[in-house]
XYZ file of C-alpha atoms in Angstrom:
703
model
C 12.741 137.207 196.257
C 12.101 140.760 197.398
C 15.619 142.093 197.794
C 14.207 145.599 197.888
C 12.928 144.809 201.369
C 16.407 144.046 202.658
C 17.762 146.524 205.165
C 20.414 148.631 203.446
C 22.688 151.170 205.092
C 25.168 151.999 202.368
C 26.051 151.407 198.745
C 29.817 151.468 199.182
C 31.179 148.145 197.952
C 34.581 146.903 199.023
C 36.224 143.650 198.019
C 33.880 142.687 195.210
C 35.281 140.043 192.908
C 35.407 140.367 189.167
C 33.459 137.185 188.532
C 30.605 137.827 190.954
C 27.521 139.816 189.931
C 26.530 142.000 192.878
C 22.921 142.178 193.963
C 21.460 144.672 196.389
C 23.832 145.152 199.299
C 23.169 144.563 202.960
C 25.694 146.430 205.062
C 26.168 145.870 208.761
C 27.659 148.234 211.308
C 29.943 146.977 214.053
C 30.403 147.437 217.767
C 27.948 148.728 220.295
C 25.683 149.972 217.490
C 25.666 146.572 215.741
C 22.294 146.097 214.070
C 22.655 142.645 212.542
C 19.541 141.572 214.451
C 17.606 144.291 212.669
C 18.882 142.979 209.342
C 17.548 139.525 210.139
C 14.223 141.047 211.144
C 13.971 142.928 207.845
C 14.564 139.960 205.566
C 11.780 138.928 203.246
C 9.778 135.918 204.401
C 11.316 133.805 201.642
C 14.871 134.718 202.623
C 14.141 134.322 206.313
C 12.688 130.873 205.693
C 15.796 129.877 203.722
C 18.052 130.834 206.636
C 15.848 129.323 209.341
C 15.376 126.085 207.392
C 19.088 125.585 206.705
C 20.738 127.037 209.792
C 20.577 123.795 211.744
C 21.732 121.793 208.740
C 24.905 123.718 208.065
C 26.680 122.157 211.023
C 26.169 118.686 212.462
C 24.794 118.575 215.992
C 26.811 115.586 217.149
C 30.429 114.627 216.721
C 33.767 116.104 217.678
C 34.585 119.796 217.474
C 36.691 118.961 214.438
C 33.812 117.188 212.680
C 31.473 120.099 213.417
C 33.931 122.631 212.051
C 34.540 120.675 208.853
C 30.830 120.045 208.328
C 30.140 123.781 208.461
C 32.484 124.394 205.516
C 31.297 121.376 203.517
C 27.592 122.067 204.005
C 27.992 125.790 203.362
C 29.618 125.078 200.019
C 26.870 122.594 199.180
C 24.270 125.252 199.974
C 25.956 127.709 197.620
C 26.225 125.167 194.815
C 22.665 123.877 195.229
C 21.109 127.336 195.624
C 23.069 129.740 193.413
C 20.240 132.277 193.548
C 20.514 132.258 197.358
C 24.297 132.370 197.684
C 24.118 135.956 198.901
C 22.278 134.671 202.001
C 24.834 132.035 202.973
C 27.218 134.513 204.623
C 24.348 135.856 206.698
C 23.252 132.322 207.571
C 26.748 131.378 208.730
C 26.994 134.528 210.806
C 23.714 133.740 212.563
C 24.899 130.165 213.085
C 28.104 131.490 214.632
C 26.154 133.765 216.976
C 24.413 130.707 218.398
C 27.678 129.379 219.802
C 30.169 132.262 220.096
C 30.517 135.863 221.165
C 29.528 138.370 218.496
C 33.077 139.784 218.419
C 34.535 136.366 217.589
C 32.090 135.942 214.714
C 32.861 139.398 213.394
C 36.639 139.051 213.399
C 37.299 135.437 212.439
C 35.498 135.177 209.123
C 33.094 138.046 208.579
C 35.127 141.186 209.219
C 32.388 143.446 210.508
C 35.097 145.694 211.787
C 34.262 149.371 211.742
C 32.296 151.876 213.775
C 29.611 154.373 212.928
C 31.825 157.382 213.687
C 33.806 156.843 210.490
C 33.208 159.062 207.496
C 32.750 157.753 203.972
C 34.708 159.669 201.376
C 36.184 159.013 197.944
C 38.636 161.372 196.262
C 39.815 161.400 192.693
C 43.478 162.147 193.225
C 46.107 163.325 195.685
C 47.405 161.601 198.812
C 43.872 160.850 200.025
C 42.787 159.075 196.858
C 40.731 155.927 197.276
C 38.983 155.003 200.484
C 39.513 157.595 203.164
C 37.280 155.890 205.667
C 34.489 153.380 205.605
C 32.032 152.399 208.268
C 30.446 149.261 206.903
C 31.059 145.752 205.671
C 29.050 143.871 203.100
C 27.584 140.532 204.218
C 26.285 139.504 200.836
C 29.571 139.471 198.995
C 32.127 139.195 201.763
C 35.469 137.432 201.751
C 34.168 134.344 203.508
C 31.542 133.685 200.844
C 34.219 133.858 198.164
C 36.436 131.423 200.091
C 33.523 129.015 200.606
C 32.793 128.970 196.871
C 36.394 127.974 196.108
C 37.081 125.731 199.109
C 38.483 122.316 198.182
C 36.187 120.354 200.496
C 37.516 117.042 199.174
C 40.840 117.798 200.888
C 40.953 116.717 204.527
C 44.185 118.651 204.872
C 42.571 121.917 203.755
C 39.587 121.391 206.036
C 41.647 120.476 209.090
C 44.156 123.275 208.513
C 41.319 125.794 208.415
C 39.730 124.323 211.538
C 43.042 124.390 213.404
C 43.954 127.995 212.631
C 40.532 129.585 212.124
C 38.415 127.215 214.194
C 40.183 127.739 217.523
C 42.093 124.457 217.134
C 38.893 122.462 216.638
C 41.015 119.980 214.678
C 44.535 118.875 215.421
C 47.165 120.311 213.133
C 47.342 117.826 210.241
C 50.658 116.403 209.090
C 52.153 118.546 206.347
C 52.460 116.729 203.021
C 55.776 116.517 201.213
C 55.580 119.779 199.272
C 58.464 118.842 196.975
C 56.503 115.857 195.685
C 53.018 117.372 195.913
C 53.881 120.462 193.867
C 56.925 119.166 191.986
C 58.982 121.998 193.430
C 62.049 120.969 191.465
C 60.230 122.169 188.352
C 59.802 125.637 189.864
C 63.481 126.437 189.343
C 66.350 125.282 187.112
C 68.649 122.531 188.252
C 71.475 123.994 190.286
C 74.721 124.179 188.355
C 77.659 122.730 190.290
C 79.513 126.039 190.044
C 76.875 127.611 192.320
C 77.791 125.156 195.086
C 81.173 126.792 195.558
C 81.832 129.913 197.634
C 82.489 133.045 195.575
C 85.941 134.606 195.541
C 85.910 138.024 197.205
C 88.614 140.638 196.688
C 87.544 143.354 199.149
C 85.422 141.663 201.794
C 87.316 143.012 204.804
C 85.612 146.392 204.438
C 82.357 146.708 206.388
C 79.398 149.087 206.474
C 76.413 149.513 208.810
C 72.697 148.856 208.311
C 69.969 149.821 210.791
C 67.033 147.484 211.488
C 63.808 148.778 213.083
C 60.485 146.999 213.450
C 57.022 147.061 214.999
C 56.510 150.675 216.026
C 52.760 150.142 216.564
C 51.976 153.796 217.152
C 49.012 154.140 219.532
C 47.108 157.224 218.458
C 44.568 156.944 221.278
C 47.195 156.767 224.040
C 46.045 158.883 226.987
C 48.297 160.147 229.741
C 46.903 159.037 233.093
C 44.752 156.254 231.613
C 45.036 152.781 233.128
C 48.460 151.428 232.141
C 48.108 148.009 233.773
C 44.704 147.050 232.449
C 42.600 143.929 232.019
C 41.916 144.240 228.282
C 45.049 145.154 226.327
C 46.411 147.327 224.856
C 46.272 149.678 227.831
C 46.647 153.428 228.056
C 43.355 154.333 226.363
C 40.361 156.227 227.698
C 38.449 152.930 227.919
C 41.205 150.956 229.695
C 40.309 149.531 233.084
C 41.523 147.004 235.628
C 39.275 144.330 237.102
C 41.385 144.637 240.230
C 40.286 148.217 240.751
C 42.110 149.834 243.675
C 40.254 150.940 246.778
C 40.192 154.440 248.186
C 43.196 153.745 250.405
C 45.362 152.701 247.437
C 48.202 154.945 246.278
C 49.281 154.417 242.674
C 52.887 155.217 243.571
C 52.945 151.654 244.967
C 52.965 150.394 241.370
C 55.902 152.596 240.434
C 57.739 151.631 243.625
C 57.676 148.011 242.447
C 60.220 149.172 239.835
C 61.930 151.954 241.773
C 61.568 152.131 245.537
C 62.737 155.752 245.704
C 59.656 157.452 244.265
C 57.924 160.677 245.192
C 54.796 162.191 243.696
C 56.766 164.953 241.996
C 58.905 162.467 240.033
C 56.058 160.878 238.080
C 56.164 161.593 234.347
C 52.838 163.325 233.783
C 53.814 165.711 230.975
C 51.056 165.789 228.343
C 52.767 168.280 226.026
C 56.142 166.534 225.671
C 57.251 166.412 222.043
C 60.101 166.650 219.538
C 60.322 169.488 217.061
C 61.424 169.173 213.441
C 65.055 169.636 214.509
C 64.846 166.669 216.911
C 64.880 168.953 219.945
C 62.952 167.624 222.936
C 60.518 169.839 224.829
C 59.152 168.418 228.076
C 56.323 170.887 228.609
C 54.469 171.478 231.852
C 53.628 168.957 234.544
C 49.983 167.953 234.908
C 49.074 167.229 238.513
C 46.772 164.216 238.261
C 46.756 163.596 242.040
C 45.508 167.126 242.677
C 42.486 166.653 240.443
C 41.838 162.905 240.683
C 43.520 161.735 243.881
C 46.035 158.921 244.383
C 43.754 155.975 243.648
C 41.970 156.930 240.415
C 43.908 154.246 238.506
C 46.050 151.273 239.423
C 48.973 152.397 237.220
C 48.353 155.710 235.421
C 50.073 155.768 232.018
C 53.098 158.058 231.805
C 54.656 160.040 228.974
C 56.777 157.426 227.173
C 54.391 154.489 227.448
C 53.486 151.442 229.514
C 54.485 147.791 229.314
C 50.976 146.768 228.239
C 50.415 149.610 225.780
C 51.616 150.251 222.281
C 53.990 153.111 221.535
C 52.675 156.642 222.099
C 53.672 159.216 219.510
C 56.356 160.522 221.874
C 58.045 157.112 222.113
C 57.945 156.639 218.332
C 59.657 159.958 217.703
C 62.101 159.417 220.560
C 63.231 156.099 219.071
C 63.656 157.582 215.586
C 65.570 160.562 217.001
C 67.848 158.089 218.796
C 68.397 156.276 215.501
C 69.314 159.646 213.983
C 71.905 160.227 216.723
C 73.403 156.788 216.170
C 73.410 157.382 212.414
C 75.622 160.427 212.922
C 78.159 158.091 214.532
C 77.696 154.873 212.524
C 76.751 156.304 209.100
C 74.013 153.830 208.209
C 73.888 153.119 204.484
C 70.348 151.789 204.666
C 67.488 151.018 207.029
C 65.441 147.832 207.163
C 61.915 148.340 208.500
C 60.080 145.033 208.850
C 56.590 146.372 209.326
C 53.692 147.096 211.676
C 53.053 150.807 211.997
C 49.514 150.549 213.370
C 48.514 149.674 216.931
C 47.019 146.416 218.215
C 43.737 148.138 219.061
C 41.875 146.921 215.991
C 38.467 147.507 217.541
C 38.934 151.264 217.164
C 40.628 151.102 213.781
C 39.587 152.920 210.660
C 41.381 153.654 207.384
C 42.087 157.283 208.292
C 43.970 156.193 211.414
C 45.875 153.534 209.494
C 46.915 155.998 206.799
C 47.918 158.549 209.429
C 49.963 155.934 211.322
C 51.784 154.755 208.207
C 52.497 158.303 207.064
C 53.667 159.258 210.567
C 56.180 156.390 210.744
C 57.488 156.551 207.175
C 57.672 160.336 207.065
C 59.334 160.607 210.485
C 62.007 158.119 209.428
C 62.495 160.027 206.205
C 62.622 163.386 208.007
C 65.042 162.513 210.800
C 67.220 160.171 208.725
C 66.874 162.034 205.455
C 68.886 160.576 202.606
C 69.185 157.058 204.034
C 67.721 154.340 201.801
C 64.848 152.533 203.532
C 63.730 148.979 202.734
C 60.219 148.636 204.219
C 57.696 145.819 204.507
C 54.025 145.733 205.427
C 52.970 143.899 208.581
C 49.787 142.085 209.536
C 48.550 145.215 211.333
C 49.218 147.370 208.272
C 45.952 146.360 206.637
C 42.455 147.757 206.818
C 39.716 147.068 207.228
C 40.199 143.321 206.990
C 42.853 142.354 209.530
C 45.913 140.881 207.768
C 43.918 140.329 204.579
C 45.546 140.010 201.182
C 43.305 138.822 198.349
C 44.880 137.180 195.282
C 44.599 139.351 192.204
C 43.555 136.340 190.140
C 40.240 136.481 192.021
C 39.845 140.138 192.993
C 40.429 142.887 190.460
C 38.511 145.644 192.260
C 41.124 148.363 192.792
C 39.473 149.604 195.982
C 40.496 146.354 197.658
C 44.179 147.277 197.325
C 43.944 150.919 198.337
C 46.407 150.537 201.223
C 49.041 148.771 199.122
C 48.695 151.620 196.630
C 48.826 154.243 199.373
C 52.008 153.011 201.076
C 53.732 152.433 197.734
C 53.110 156.074 196.884
C 54.460 157.078 200.308
C 57.640 155.091 199.675
C 58.072 156.594 196.213
C 57.415 160.129 197.457
C 60.055 159.635 200.159
C 62.583 158.772 197.461
C 63.077 155.155 198.506
C 61.950 153.790 195.142
C 61.711 155.197 191.622
C 58.319 156.235 190.346
C 58.747 153.883 187.386
C 58.799 150.931 189.820
C 55.545 151.844 191.596
C 53.242 149.714 189.453
C 55.412 146.620 189.912
C 55.484 147.131 193.694
C 51.699 147.456 193.789
C 51.269 144.377 191.597
C 53.274 142.318 194.095
C 51.257 143.574 197.084
C 54.144 145.937 198.072
C 56.780 143.335 197.206
C 59.876 144.577 195.396
C 63.422 143.912 194.253
C 66.080 146.599 194.703
C 69.797 146.504 193.898
C 72.022 148.734 196.033
C 75.068 150.661 194.839
C 77.262 147.934 196.325
C 75.458 145.295 194.250
C 73.342 143.657 196.961
C 69.825 142.699 195.898
C 67.163 143.321 198.556
C 63.846 141.512 198.059
C 60.891 142.689 200.131
C 57.768 140.534 200.546
C 54.291 141.067 201.949
C 54.158 138.130 204.372
C 50.394 138.344 204.927
C 49.904 135.920 202.038
C 51.294 133.059 204.170
C 49.886 134.298 207.490
C 47.377 132.137 209.332
C 44.939 135.015 209.888
C 44.591 135.812 206.187
C 41.308 134.179 205.210
C 42.243 134.156 201.523
C 45.135 131.779 202.275
C 42.731 128.903 202.973
C 40.752 126.404 200.969
C 43.206 125.700 198.161
C 46.516 125.101 199.921
C 46.976 121.652 198.361
C 45.986 122.679 194.830
C 47.088 126.310 194.408
C 50.239 126.842 196.466
C 51.108 130.126 194.725
C 47.806 131.802 193.935
C 49.295 135.153 194.984
C 52.209 134.758 192.570
C 54.713 135.689 195.284
C 56.759 132.491 195.117
C 57.209 132.888 191.364
C 58.274 136.498 191.875
C 60.795 135.487 194.548
C 62.178 132.515 192.615
C 62.560 134.515 189.389
C 64.574 137.130 191.258
C 66.756 134.494 192.938
C 67.406 132.636 189.679
C 68.489 135.899 188.079
C 70.797 136.725 190.998
C 72.281 133.227 191.052
C 73.145 133.461 187.363
C 75.027 136.719 188.009
C 76.731 135.667 191.238
C 74.723 138.294 193.115
C 74.066 138.107 196.848
C 70.514 138.578 198.158
C 68.796 139.683 201.349
C 65.134 138.763 201.850
C 62.959 140.721 204.248
C 59.339 140.409 205.358
C 57.332 141.020 208.497
C 56.324 137.550 209.719
C 59.054 134.928 210.290
C 58.319 131.961 208.046
C 58.810 129.541 210.959
C 56.455 131.264 213.397
C 53.548 129.331 214.909
C 51.003 131.485 213.026
C 52.320 130.669 209.530
C 50.513 128.130 207.352
C 52.735 125.016 207.279
C 52.608 124.340 203.527
C 53.754 127.904 202.859
C 56.451 127.594 205.526
C 57.742 124.413 203.861
C 57.781 126.059 200.423
C 59.679 129.059 201.801
C 62.195 126.730 203.463
C 62.628 124.765 200.223
C 63.376 127.986 198.344
C 65.910 129.036 200.979
C 67.584 125.618 200.797
C 67.781 125.764 197.009
C 69.421 129.206 196.887
C 71.600 129.068 200.005
C 74.231 129.640 201.150
C 75.841 131.409 198.170
C 72.911 133.403 196.776
C 70.742 134.111 199.828
C 72.962 135.750 202.413
C 70.460 136.645 205.170
C 66.763 136.937 205.952
C 65.147 139.617 208.148
C 61.808 139.636 209.975
C 59.879 141.347 212.784
C 56.405 140.533 214.181
C 57.261 138.663 217.396
C 58.541 141.799 219.212
C 61.450 139.635 220.372
C 65.141 139.627 219.497
C 65.409 136.198 217.874
C 67.098 134.176 215.172
C 66.530 130.909 213.349
C 68.935 128.775 211.324
C 67.926 127.164 208.027
C 69.428 123.718 207.413
C 69.904 121.671 204.250
C 67.959 118.817 205.882
C 65.245 118.716 208.536
C 67.822 117.564 211.081
C 68.699 120.677 213.070
C 71.342 118.862 215.121
C 74.023 118.692 212.410
C 76.285 121.702 212.246
C 77.473 120.803 208.743
C 73.893 121.243 207.463
C 73.558 124.867 208.627
C 72.917 127.094 205.601
C 71.875 130.596 206.564
C 70.177 132.548 209.332
C 67.101 134.724 209.748
C 67.298 137.785 212.005
C 64.124 138.661 213.907
C 64.227 142.213 215.188
C 63.109 143.681 218.526
C 60.111 146.000 218.575
C 59.916 149.671 219.409
C 56.535 149.081 221.032
C 56.763 147.772 224.605
C 53.664 145.620 224.054
C 53.726 143.172 225.852
C 56.254 143.606 228.694
C 59.257 144.474 226.499
C 61.647 147.367 226.707
C 61.732 149.330 223.419
C 64.604 148.363 221.147
C 66.267 148.270 217.740
C 69.624 147.131 216.386
C 72.127 147.590 213.618
C 74.364 145.242 211.659
C 78.019 145.444 210.698
C 77.968 144.052 207.153
C 80.758 142.705 204.963
C 81.301 144.643 201.759
C 81.077 141.907 199.100
C 79.557 138.825 200.723
C 76.954 140.919 202.578
C 77.269 138.536 205.491
C 76.784 140.041 208.929
C 79.987 140.385 210.926
C 78.226 141.526 214.107
C 74.936 142.918 215.404
C 74.426 145.558 218.098
C 71.168 145.810 220.052
C 70.007 149.023 221.758
C 67.257 149.639 224.299
C 66.171 151.782 227.217
C 64.490 150.900 230.514
C 60.864 151.907 230.049
C 60.234 151.601 233.784
C 62.943 154.218 234.262
C 60.732 156.764 232.494
C 57.776 156.252 234.836
C 59.326 158.371 237.574
C 62.116 160.431 235.981
C 60.276 163.763 236.003
C 59.394 163.446 232.323
C 62.963 163.567 231.040
C 64.148 161.768 227.917
C 65.114 158.125 228.401
C 68.731 157.045 228.162
C 69.254 154.582 225.319
C 72.178 152.229 225.731
C 73.910 149.346 224.024
C 72.350 146.159 225.336
C 74.845 143.759 223.776
C 76.718 142.806 220.648
C 75.886 139.292 219.487
C 79.538 138.353 219.061
C 80.655 139.435 222.537
C 77.513 138.213 224.299
C 77.475 134.679 222.905
C 81.213 134.222 222.341
C 82.709 136.046 225.337
C 86.025 134.170 225.033
C 86.472 135.250 221.417
C 86.954 131.766 219.980
C 84.996 132.514 216.788
C 87.387 133.955 214.155
C 87.279 137.747 214.100
C 86.996 137.843 210.323
C 84.224 135.212 210.186
C 80.576 136.290 209.870
C 77.790 135.427 212.291
C 76.348 132.819 209.959
C 74.259 129.720 210.599
C 77.301 127.833 211.856
C 77.972 130.496 214.492
C 74.405 130.498 215.805
C 74.274 126.707 215.808
C 77.552 126.436 217.740
C 77.259 129.291 220.218
C 73.528 129.535 220.912
C 71.359 126.647 219.679
C 73.599 124.011 221.225
C 73.334 125.651 224.641
C 69.593 126.294 224.422
C 68.968 122.625 223.672
C 70.828 121.798 226.876
C 67.640 122.327 228.859
C 69.433 121.760 232.152
C 71.309 125.020 231.542
C 68.595 127.357 232.786
C 71.188 130.111 233.265
C 71.907 130.333 229.526
C 68.206 130.110 228.696
C 67.552 132.996 231.081
C 70.336 135.048 229.515
C 68.848 134.482 226.069
C 65.366 135.378 227.334
C 66.658 138.533 229.021
C 68.185 139.641 225.729
C 64.918 138.933 223.902
C 62.951 141.117 226.322
C 65.698 143.791 226.355
C 66.354 143.383 230.096
C 62.738 144.149 230.985
C 61.890 143.757 234.682
C 58.901 141.706 233.484
C 60.977 139.120 231.603
C 59.660 135.592 232.305
C 61.588 133.522 234.820
C 63.065 130.465 233.092
C 63.602 128.367 236.222
C 60.806 126.471 237.960
C 60.577 125.784 241.686
C 62.148 122.388 240.945
C 65.121 124.089 239.257
C 64.019 122.917 235.806
C 63.489 124.880 232.604
C 60.067 126.520 232.578
C 57.799 125.584 229.656
C 57.286 129.218 228.681
C 61.005 129.666 228.120
C 61.309 126.337 226.332
C 58.458 127.245 223.988
C 59.756 130.747 223.403
C 63.445 129.879 223.047
C 63.792 126.330 221.804
C 60.740 125.833 219.607
C 61.575 128.915 217.559
C 64.880 127.284 216.599
C 62.963 125.080 214.167
C 62.760 126.633 210.709
C 59.366 125.085 209.855
C 56.189 126.442 211.421
C 54.606 123.032 212.070
C 57.757 121.869 213.877
C 57.524 125.017 215.995
C 53.848 124.311 216.749
C 54.385 120.633 217.557
C 57.317 121.504 219.806
C 55.185 123.578 222.193
C 54.689 122.247 225.718
C 51.840 122.878 228.125
């Protein structure tokens, strides 16, 4: 085998595993300059024959989509096992097989992660804030993640195969029934038997005192946001130099028509075209000078030119990010926040243009801006699925991957958090070991546990293949359970925070069931609340002691899913804060804030006016029947919200709930059909999320 003849572009190796001996590397660029065809052309005859001979055998020609998907995994593993000296070619073979049936972009993103562009610079530094990978332009086919998953895939498990083919195979297989995780993994052995004394509510002596905690999530700063770019585009996110609309306006079109759909009283001089608007270090806003787009480009150059504070189909421009944090600073001066929860996602949704430098800049911009404008406030952060690079949402288990370069971003953000004073330097190694997971006890005695939720996320390739045999290969469940057992033994209350809600439709069901089992075991007197982001919606979900969500007596605790700062897609920017009880750390009330993004399109570039959208207590219990000194626990949400949402004839309440989720956006979905029934979109979005297991959420979906 003449590996020296293989086409090689780089020797940078990322993601190599400790137990795999690397051969010569074949590296493939991505995007418009993709040269994978040239790599195939430059293979040795022997290697080319191996691929051509086996490419039609790796996937059966006949059968259902599910059978074809499963056969690809089974046959690929057989190829690796039968031809260990050719295993480095299997990833390339599978990629070529994928190209025969799918778009190149789908093949690059689903399993192979050929995700970077040639404009990136390769640089390694020994120390300082830029240590590790600064930027990388290539991905290695011959030792990529997918090959490592194939080698370990439990192909004897129909559940593992069908789960992969449902989530990663574009629903080629139906979602398989989730096994009983308590029996399959003997979950009862994961923790000590619960002492009867932990089934009784603690006695509090000073629980009437309250304090305030801010919750922000999903900034998604869009570094390539361009004023005047198409803001109502065909391929989202919009507001970039490459954004376009298939419904391109004609010469007679006037883009003020788009703005008039939100505000009929619009003139050309009102439009917010102020490219130099910014906040200084003292939080003072400077609008800058108006840029006259119509003078230079006319009135039809774009369907909806992007304005200063963002668009409903774009992520958050830098100006919006700083505006929201400055608003949090103003509210802090009034409410005196003791801490801030940030449940992840700093980077934009435009992964095609992503590189590590932009990710690091985005993370530093968000964390450092929060630290600057709210200096001295303790922050409890979490990483989101977009806070990874260059493998989208990837977390590799350390039991398989020991190469430090694979975890450069976890190391980088941990150092940012430590440098901002949010964690002690002595705790940095433990945080990095747990993939940015941590345990922190506040001065009041509350334990806050932060988790990296990418390990149970459906887009993380490393989560597949061993779900029925290695349910905790990341070690996160053991970390969480150990912390909860310790807190239970000391009568300590706990908050858990992560980015992705454990009941969301994109969470692997076995992991969702394990999470729910842990919550059941340690609720309601150890776990007080859970906090998430990710969906961009203002949501909640109740955990029950059984799988029957109809019984109020089974309600245990509640998860709070926070609104996003980014308007993507069709939301008004928002955040909220909680009024928290001093000893129980239950939430007495929550207060949601927002501003009308459409109001900034034509307000002459002035700052938006943030306002209180609603308090949960007053909005959902307007008659004040819930006791004033009682927290907004699972029983409250079951009684005052879930019960009314499940009354699907009450489209008015469903619409109210949806309006709150979208922060009163003019683009909020209409919940009532022409036949005066509840629209499926609202049912799926409102009702299905009430289930606390991801497979129940998935199976609930209509249409």
